[in-house]
PDB file of C-alpha atoms in Angstrom:
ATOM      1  CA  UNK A   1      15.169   5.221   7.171  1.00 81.00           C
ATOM      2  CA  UNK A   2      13.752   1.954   5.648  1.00 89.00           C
ATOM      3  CA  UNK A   3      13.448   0.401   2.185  1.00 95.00           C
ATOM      4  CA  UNK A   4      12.324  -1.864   0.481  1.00 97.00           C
ATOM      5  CA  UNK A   5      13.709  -3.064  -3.072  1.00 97.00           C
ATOM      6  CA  UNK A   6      12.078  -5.564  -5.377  1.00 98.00           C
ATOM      7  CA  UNK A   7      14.767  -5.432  -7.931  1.00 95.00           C
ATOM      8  CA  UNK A   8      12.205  -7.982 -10.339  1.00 97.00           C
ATOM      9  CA  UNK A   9      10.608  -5.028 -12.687  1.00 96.00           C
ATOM     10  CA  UNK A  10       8.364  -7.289 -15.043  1.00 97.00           C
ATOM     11  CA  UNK A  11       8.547 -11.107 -14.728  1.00 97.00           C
ATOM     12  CA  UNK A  12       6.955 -13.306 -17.967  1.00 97.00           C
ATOM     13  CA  UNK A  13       6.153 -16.932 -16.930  1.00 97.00           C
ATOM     14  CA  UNK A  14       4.067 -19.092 -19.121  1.00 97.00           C
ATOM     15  CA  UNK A  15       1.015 -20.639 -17.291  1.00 97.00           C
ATOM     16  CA  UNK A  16       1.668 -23.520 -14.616  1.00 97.00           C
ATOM     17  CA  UNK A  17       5.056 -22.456 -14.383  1.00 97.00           C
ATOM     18  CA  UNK A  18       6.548 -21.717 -10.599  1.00 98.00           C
ATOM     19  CA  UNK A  19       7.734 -18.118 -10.066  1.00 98.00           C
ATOM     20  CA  UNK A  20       9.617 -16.540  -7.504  1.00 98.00           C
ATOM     21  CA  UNK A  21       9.307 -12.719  -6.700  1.00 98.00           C
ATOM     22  CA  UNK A  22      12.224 -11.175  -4.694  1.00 98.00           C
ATOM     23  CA  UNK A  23      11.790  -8.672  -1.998  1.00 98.00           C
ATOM     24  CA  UNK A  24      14.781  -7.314   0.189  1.00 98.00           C
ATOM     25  CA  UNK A  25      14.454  -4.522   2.511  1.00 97.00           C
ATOM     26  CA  UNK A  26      16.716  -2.730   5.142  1.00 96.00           C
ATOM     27  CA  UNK A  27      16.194  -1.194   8.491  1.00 93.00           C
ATOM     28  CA  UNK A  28      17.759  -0.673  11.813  1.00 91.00           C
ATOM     29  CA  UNK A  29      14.645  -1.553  13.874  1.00 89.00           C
ATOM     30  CA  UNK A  30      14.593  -5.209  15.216  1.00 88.00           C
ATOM     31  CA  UNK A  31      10.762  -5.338  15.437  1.00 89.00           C
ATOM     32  CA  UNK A  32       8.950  -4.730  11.968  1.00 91.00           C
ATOM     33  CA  UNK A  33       6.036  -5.974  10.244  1.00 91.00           C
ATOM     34  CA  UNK A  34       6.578  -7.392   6.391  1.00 93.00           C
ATOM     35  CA  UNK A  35       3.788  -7.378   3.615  1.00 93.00           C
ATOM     36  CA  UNK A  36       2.823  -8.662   0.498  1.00 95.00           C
ATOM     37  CA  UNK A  37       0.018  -6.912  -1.455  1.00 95.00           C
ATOM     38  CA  UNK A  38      -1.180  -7.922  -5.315  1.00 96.00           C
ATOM     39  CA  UNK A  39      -2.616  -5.017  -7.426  1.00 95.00           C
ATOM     40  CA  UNK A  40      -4.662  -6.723 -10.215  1.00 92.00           C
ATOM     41  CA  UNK A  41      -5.520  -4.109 -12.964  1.00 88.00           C
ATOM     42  CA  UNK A  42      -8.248  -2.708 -11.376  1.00 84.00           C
ATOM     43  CA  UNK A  43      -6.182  -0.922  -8.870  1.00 85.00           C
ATOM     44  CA  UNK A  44      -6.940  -2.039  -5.818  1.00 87.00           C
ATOM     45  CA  UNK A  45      -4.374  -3.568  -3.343  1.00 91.00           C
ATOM     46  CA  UNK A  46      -5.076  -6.643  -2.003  1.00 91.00           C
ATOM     47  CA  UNK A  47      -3.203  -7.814   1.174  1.00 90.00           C
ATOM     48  CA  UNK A  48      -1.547 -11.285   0.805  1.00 92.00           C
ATOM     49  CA  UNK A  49       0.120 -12.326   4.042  1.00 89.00           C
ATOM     50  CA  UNK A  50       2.044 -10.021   7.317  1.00 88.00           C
ATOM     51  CA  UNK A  51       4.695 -11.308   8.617  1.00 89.00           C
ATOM     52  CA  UNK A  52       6.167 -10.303  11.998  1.00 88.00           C
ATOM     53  CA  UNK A  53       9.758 -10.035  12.554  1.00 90.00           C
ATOM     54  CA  UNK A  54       9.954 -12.185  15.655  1.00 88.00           C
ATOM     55  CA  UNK A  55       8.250 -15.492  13.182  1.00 84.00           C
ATOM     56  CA  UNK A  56      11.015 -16.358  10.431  1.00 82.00           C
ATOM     57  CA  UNK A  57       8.456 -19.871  10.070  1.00 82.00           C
ATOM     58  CA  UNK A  58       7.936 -19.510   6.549  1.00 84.00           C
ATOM     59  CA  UNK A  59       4.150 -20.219   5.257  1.00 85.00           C
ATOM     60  CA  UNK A  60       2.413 -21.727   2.489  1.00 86.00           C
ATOM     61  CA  UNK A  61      -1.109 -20.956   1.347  1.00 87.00           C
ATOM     62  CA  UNK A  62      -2.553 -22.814  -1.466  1.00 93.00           C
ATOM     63  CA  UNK A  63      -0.273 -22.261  -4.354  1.00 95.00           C
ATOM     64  CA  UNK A  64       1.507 -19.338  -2.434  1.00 95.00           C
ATOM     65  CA  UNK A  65       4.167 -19.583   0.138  1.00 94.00           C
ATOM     66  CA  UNK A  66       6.721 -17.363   1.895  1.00 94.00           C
ATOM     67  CA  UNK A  67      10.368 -17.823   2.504  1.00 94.00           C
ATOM     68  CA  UNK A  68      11.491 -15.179   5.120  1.00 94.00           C
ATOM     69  CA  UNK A  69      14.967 -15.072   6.022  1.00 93.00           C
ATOM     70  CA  UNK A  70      15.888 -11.848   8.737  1.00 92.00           C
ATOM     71  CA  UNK A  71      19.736 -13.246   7.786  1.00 92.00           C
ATOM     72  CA  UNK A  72      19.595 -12.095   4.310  1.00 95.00           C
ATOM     73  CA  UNK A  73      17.101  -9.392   4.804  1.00 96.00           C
ATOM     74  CA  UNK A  74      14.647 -10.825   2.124  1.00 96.00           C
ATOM     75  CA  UNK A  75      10.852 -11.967   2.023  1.00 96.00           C
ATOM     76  CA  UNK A  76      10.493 -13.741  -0.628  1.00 97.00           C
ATOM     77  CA  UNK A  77       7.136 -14.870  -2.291  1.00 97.00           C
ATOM     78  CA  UNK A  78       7.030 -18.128  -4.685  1.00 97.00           C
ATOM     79  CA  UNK A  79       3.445 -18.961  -6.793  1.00 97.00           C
ATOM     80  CA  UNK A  80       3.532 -22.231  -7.840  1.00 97.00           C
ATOM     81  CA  UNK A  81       1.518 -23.447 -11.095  1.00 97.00           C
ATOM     82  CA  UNK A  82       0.756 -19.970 -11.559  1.00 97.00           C
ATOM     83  CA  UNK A  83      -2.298 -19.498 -13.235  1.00 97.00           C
ATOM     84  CA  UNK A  84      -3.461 -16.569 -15.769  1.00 96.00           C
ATOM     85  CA  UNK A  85      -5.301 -14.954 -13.010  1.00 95.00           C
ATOM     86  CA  UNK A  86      -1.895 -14.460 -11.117  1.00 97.00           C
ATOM     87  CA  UNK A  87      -0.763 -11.362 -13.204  1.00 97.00           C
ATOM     88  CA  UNK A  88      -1.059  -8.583 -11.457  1.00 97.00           C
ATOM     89  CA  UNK A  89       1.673  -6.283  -9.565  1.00 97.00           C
ATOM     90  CA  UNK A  90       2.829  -7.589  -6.853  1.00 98.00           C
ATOM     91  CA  UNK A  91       4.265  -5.345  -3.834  1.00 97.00           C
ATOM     92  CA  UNK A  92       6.303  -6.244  -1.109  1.00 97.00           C
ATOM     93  CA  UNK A  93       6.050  -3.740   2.025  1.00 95.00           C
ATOM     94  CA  UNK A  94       7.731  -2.809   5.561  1.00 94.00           C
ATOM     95  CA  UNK A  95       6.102  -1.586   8.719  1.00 90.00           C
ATOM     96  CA  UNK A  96       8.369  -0.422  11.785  1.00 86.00           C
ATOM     97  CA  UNK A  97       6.334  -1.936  14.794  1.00 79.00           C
ATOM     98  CA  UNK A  98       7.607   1.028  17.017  1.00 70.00           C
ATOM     99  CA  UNK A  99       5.039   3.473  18.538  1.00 63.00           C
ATOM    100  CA  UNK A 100       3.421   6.010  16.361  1.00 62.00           C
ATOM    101  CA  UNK A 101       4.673   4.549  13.432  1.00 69.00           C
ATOM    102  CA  UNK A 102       2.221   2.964  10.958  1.00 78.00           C
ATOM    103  CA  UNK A 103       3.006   4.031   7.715  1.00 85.00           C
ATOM    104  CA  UNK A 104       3.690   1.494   4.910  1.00 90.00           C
ATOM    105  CA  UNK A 105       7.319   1.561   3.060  1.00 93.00           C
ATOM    106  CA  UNK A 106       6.463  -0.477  -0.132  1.00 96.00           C
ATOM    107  CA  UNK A 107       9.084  -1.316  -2.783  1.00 97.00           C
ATOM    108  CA  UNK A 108       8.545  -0.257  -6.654  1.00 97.00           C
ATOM    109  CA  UNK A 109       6.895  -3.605  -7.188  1.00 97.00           C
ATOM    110  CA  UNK A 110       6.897  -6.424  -9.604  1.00 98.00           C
ATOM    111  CA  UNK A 111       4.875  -6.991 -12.859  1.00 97.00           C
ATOM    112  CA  UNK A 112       3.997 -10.282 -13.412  1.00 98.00           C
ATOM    113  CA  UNK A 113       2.813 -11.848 -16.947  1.00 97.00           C
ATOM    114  CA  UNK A 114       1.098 -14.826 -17.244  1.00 97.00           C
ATOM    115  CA  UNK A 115       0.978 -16.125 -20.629  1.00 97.00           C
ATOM    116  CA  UNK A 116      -1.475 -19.395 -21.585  1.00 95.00           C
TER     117      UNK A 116
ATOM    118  CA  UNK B   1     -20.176  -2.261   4.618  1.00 51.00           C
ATOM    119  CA  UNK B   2     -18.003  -4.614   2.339  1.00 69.00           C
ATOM    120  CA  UNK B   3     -14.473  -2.095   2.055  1.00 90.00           C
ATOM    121  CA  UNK B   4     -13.277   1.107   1.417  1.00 93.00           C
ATOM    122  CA  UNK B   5     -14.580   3.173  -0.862  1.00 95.00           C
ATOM    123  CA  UNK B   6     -13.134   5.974  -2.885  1.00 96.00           C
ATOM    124  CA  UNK B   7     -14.894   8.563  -4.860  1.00 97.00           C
ATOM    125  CA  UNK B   8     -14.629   9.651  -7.688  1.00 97.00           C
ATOM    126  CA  UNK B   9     -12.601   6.965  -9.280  1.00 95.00           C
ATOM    127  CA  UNK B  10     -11.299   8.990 -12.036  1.00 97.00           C
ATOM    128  CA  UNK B  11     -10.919  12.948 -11.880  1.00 98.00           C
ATOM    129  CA  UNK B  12      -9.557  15.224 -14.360  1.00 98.00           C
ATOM    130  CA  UNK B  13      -8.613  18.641 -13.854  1.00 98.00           C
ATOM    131  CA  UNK B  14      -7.083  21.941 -15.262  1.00 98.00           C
ATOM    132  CA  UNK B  15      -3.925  22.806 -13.735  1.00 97.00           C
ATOM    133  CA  UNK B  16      -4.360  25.374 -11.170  1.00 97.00           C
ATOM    134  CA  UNK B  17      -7.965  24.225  -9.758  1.00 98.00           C
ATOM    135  CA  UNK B  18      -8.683  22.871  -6.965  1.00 98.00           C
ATOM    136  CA  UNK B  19      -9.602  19.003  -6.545  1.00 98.00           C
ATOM    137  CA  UNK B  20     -11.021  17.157  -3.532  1.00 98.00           C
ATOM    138  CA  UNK B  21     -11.368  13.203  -2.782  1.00 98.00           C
ATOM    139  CA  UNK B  22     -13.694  11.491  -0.848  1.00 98.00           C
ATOM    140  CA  UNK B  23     -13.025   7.854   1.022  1.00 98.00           C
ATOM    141  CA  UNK B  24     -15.400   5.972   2.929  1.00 97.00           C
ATOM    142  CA  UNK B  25     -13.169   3.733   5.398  1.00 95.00           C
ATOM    143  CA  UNK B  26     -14.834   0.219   6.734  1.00 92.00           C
ATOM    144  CA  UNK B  27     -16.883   1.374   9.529  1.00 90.00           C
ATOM    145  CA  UNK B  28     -15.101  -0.402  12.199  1.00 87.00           C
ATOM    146  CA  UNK B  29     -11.558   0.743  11.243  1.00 89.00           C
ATOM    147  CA  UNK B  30     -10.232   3.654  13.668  1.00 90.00           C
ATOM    148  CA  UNK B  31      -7.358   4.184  11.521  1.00 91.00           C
ATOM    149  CA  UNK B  32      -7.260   5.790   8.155  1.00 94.00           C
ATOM    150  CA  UNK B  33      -4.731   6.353   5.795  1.00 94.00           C
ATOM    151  CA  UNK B  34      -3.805   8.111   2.008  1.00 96.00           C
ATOM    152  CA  UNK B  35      -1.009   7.021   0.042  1.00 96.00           C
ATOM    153  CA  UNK B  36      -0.062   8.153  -3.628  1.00 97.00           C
ATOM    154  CA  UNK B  37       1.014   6.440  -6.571  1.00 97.00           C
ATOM    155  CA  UNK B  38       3.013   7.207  -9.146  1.00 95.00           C
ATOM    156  CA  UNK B  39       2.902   5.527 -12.608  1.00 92.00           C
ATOM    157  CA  UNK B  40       5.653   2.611 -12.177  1.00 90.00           C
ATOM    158  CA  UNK B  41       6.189   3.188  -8.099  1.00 94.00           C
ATOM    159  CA  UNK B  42       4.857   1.888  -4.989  1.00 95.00           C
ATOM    160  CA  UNK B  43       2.375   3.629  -2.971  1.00 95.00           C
ATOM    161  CA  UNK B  44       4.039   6.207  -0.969  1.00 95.00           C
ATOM    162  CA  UNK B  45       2.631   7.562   2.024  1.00 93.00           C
ATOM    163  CA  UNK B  46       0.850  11.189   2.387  1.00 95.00           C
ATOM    164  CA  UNK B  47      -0.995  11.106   6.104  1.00 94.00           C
ATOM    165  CA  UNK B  48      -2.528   9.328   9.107  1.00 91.00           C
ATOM    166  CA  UNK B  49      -5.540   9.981  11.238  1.00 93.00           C
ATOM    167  CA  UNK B  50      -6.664   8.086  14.290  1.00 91.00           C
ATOM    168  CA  UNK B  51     -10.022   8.723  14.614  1.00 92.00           C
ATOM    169  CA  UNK B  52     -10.422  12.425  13.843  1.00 92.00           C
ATOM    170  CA  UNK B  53      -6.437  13.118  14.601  1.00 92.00           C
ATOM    171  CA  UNK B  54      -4.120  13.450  11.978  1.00 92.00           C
ATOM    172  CA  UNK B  55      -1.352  12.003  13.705  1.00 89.00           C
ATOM    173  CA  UNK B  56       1.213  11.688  11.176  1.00 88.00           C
ATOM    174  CA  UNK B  57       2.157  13.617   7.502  1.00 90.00           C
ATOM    175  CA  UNK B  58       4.772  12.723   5.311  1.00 89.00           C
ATOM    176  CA  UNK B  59       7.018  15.346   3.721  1.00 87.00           C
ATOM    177  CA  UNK B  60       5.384  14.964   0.499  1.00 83.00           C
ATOM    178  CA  UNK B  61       2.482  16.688   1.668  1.00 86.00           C
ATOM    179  CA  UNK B  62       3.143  20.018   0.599  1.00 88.00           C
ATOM    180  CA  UNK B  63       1.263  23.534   2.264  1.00 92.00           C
ATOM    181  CA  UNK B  64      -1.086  22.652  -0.819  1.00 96.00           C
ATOM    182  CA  UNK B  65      -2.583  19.360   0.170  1.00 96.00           C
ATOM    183  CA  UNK B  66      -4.987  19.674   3.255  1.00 95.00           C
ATOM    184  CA  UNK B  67      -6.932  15.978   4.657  1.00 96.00           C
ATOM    185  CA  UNK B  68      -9.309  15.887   6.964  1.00 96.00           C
ATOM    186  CA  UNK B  69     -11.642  13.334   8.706  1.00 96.00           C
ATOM    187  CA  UNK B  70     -14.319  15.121  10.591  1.00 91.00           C
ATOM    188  CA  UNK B  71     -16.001  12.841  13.107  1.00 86.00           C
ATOM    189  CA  UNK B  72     -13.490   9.937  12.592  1.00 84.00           C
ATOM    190  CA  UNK B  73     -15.417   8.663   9.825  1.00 91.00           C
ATOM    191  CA  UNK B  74     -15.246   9.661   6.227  1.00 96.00           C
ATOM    192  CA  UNK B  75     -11.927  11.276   5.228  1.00 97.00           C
ATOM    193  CA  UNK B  76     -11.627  14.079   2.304  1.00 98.00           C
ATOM    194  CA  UNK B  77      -8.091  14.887   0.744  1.00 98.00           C
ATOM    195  CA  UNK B  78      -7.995  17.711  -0.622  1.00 97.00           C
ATOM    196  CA  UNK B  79      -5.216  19.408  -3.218  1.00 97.00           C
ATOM    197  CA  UNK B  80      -5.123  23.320  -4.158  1.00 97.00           C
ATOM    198  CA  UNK B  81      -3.791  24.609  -7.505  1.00 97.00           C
ATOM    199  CA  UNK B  82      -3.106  21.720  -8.989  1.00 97.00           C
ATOM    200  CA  UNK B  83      -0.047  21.131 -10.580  1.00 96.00           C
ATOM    201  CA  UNK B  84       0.802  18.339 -14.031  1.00 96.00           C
ATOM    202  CA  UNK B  85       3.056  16.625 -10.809  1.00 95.00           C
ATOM    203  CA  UNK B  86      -0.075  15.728  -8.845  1.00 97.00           C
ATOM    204  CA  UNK B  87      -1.279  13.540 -11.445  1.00 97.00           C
ATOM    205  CA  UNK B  88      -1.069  10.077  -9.826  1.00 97.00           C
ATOM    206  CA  UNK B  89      -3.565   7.140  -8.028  1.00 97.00           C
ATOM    207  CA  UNK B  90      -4.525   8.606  -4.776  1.00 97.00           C
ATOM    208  CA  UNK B  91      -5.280   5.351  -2.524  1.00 96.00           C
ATOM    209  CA  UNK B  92      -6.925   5.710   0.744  1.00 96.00           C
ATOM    210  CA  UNK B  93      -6.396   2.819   3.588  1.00 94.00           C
ATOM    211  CA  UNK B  94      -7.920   1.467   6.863  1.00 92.00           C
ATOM    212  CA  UNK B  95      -6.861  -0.634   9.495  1.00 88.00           C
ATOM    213  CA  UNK B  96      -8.058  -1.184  13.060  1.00 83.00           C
ATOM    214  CA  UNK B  97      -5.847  -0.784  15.462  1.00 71.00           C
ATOM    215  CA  UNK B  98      -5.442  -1.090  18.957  1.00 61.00           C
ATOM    216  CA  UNK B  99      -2.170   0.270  20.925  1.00 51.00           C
ATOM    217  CA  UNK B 100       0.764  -0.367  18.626  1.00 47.00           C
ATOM    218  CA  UNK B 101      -0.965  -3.308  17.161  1.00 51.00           C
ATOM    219  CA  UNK B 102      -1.823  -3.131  13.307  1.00 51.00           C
ATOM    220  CA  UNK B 103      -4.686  -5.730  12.275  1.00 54.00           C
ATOM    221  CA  UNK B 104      -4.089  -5.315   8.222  1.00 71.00           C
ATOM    222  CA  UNK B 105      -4.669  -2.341   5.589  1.00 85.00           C
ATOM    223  CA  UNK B 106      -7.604  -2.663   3.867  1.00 89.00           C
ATOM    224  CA  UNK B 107      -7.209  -0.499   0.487  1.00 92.00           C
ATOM    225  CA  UNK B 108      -9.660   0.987  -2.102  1.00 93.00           C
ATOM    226  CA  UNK B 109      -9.567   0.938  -5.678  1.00 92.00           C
ATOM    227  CA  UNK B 110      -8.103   4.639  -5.737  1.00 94.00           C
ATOM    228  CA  UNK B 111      -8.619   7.570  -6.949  1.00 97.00           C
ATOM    229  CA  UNK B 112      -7.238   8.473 -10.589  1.00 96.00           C
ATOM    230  CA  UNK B 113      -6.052  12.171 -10.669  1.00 98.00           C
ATOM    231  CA  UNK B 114      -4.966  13.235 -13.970  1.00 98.00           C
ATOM    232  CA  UNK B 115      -3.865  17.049 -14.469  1.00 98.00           C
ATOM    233  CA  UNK B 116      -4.073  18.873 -18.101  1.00 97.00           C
TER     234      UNK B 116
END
């Protein structure tokens, strides 16, 4: 079975500050899918970046980037000059890419804080 | 058709009634999906349906929770005699999806189910 553990419960950064949330999972497939999804307070999920398990290239978008190492089992997920509008929970998830399998495995999560 | 919908948003019930959820996937998306969450946890998922199939049910889906998705379109979740452990976020997904190929969830804002 997979998992994923985000072992970051709550994380308080004041504004502009860089922050890095952690994300390790474990499985025995070699072919997954890896996710990052923010939930603002609203509720709602919003998808962040998928990752393949073949592309360890690790990717930057705007103030967001992803360092993916399949040596260390981790996806990691760094905001820099994090901004107010950055605190949300933030969840990192697993997808097996074999047949008939599409169901997310997402870890407990990580509460972020923002303080001006 | 700008995402998925989920209605209500908030429900509250007496324990032992009956409850049902509506969600409204982007038209386009084949696939749909429910996952619940739990105060402090990650979504965890309930079901699958490809098109009108319900391909795939997770153990937590107990003989009380029934989901359907007549015509491949809308999908309605419904849980009988309620129970104070059903109280949770009910979040419905889609994705479109071709072979073993998963193009992105797409969540709603969730369904609040709280049970007195």
């Amino acid at each position: 079975a997979q998992k994923v553990t985000q072992a970051q419960t709550e994380i308080s950064v004041v504004e502009k500050e860089d922050v890095t949330l952690d994300c390790v999972y474990e499985t025995r497939d070699t072919t997954y899918y890896l996710f990052w999804y923010k939930q603002p307070p609203s509720g709602e999920l919003v998808f962040l970046i998928r990752r393949n398990s073949f592309d360890e290239q690790n990717e930057i978008s705007g103030r967001y980037s992803w360092n993916f190492q399949k040596s260390t089992s981790s996806f990691n997920f760094t905001i820099t000059a994090s901004q107010v509008v950055d605190s949300a929970v933030y969840f990192c998830a697993l997808r097996l890419s074999g047949a008939g399998s599409y169901q997310l495995t997402f870890g407990k999560g990580t509460k972020l804080s923002v303080i001006p | 058709d700008t995402g998925v919908s989920q209605d209500p948003r908030h429900k509250i019930t007496k324990r032992g009634q009956n409850v049902t959820f509506r969600c409204d996937p982007i038209s386009e998306h084949n696939r749909l999906y429910w996952y619940r969450q739990t105060l402090g946890q990650g979504p965890e998922f309930l079901t699958y349906f490809q098109n009108e199939a319900q391909l795939e049910k997770s153990r937590l889906l107990s003989d009380r929770f029934s989901a359907e998705r007549p015509k491949g379109s809308f999908s309605t979740l419904e849980i009988q005699r309620t129970e104070q452990g059903d109280s949770a976020m009910y979040l419905c997904a889609s994705s479109l999806g071709r072979g073993n190929q998963g193009y992105g969830y797409t969540f709603g804002s969730g369904t609040r189910l709280t049970v007195v």
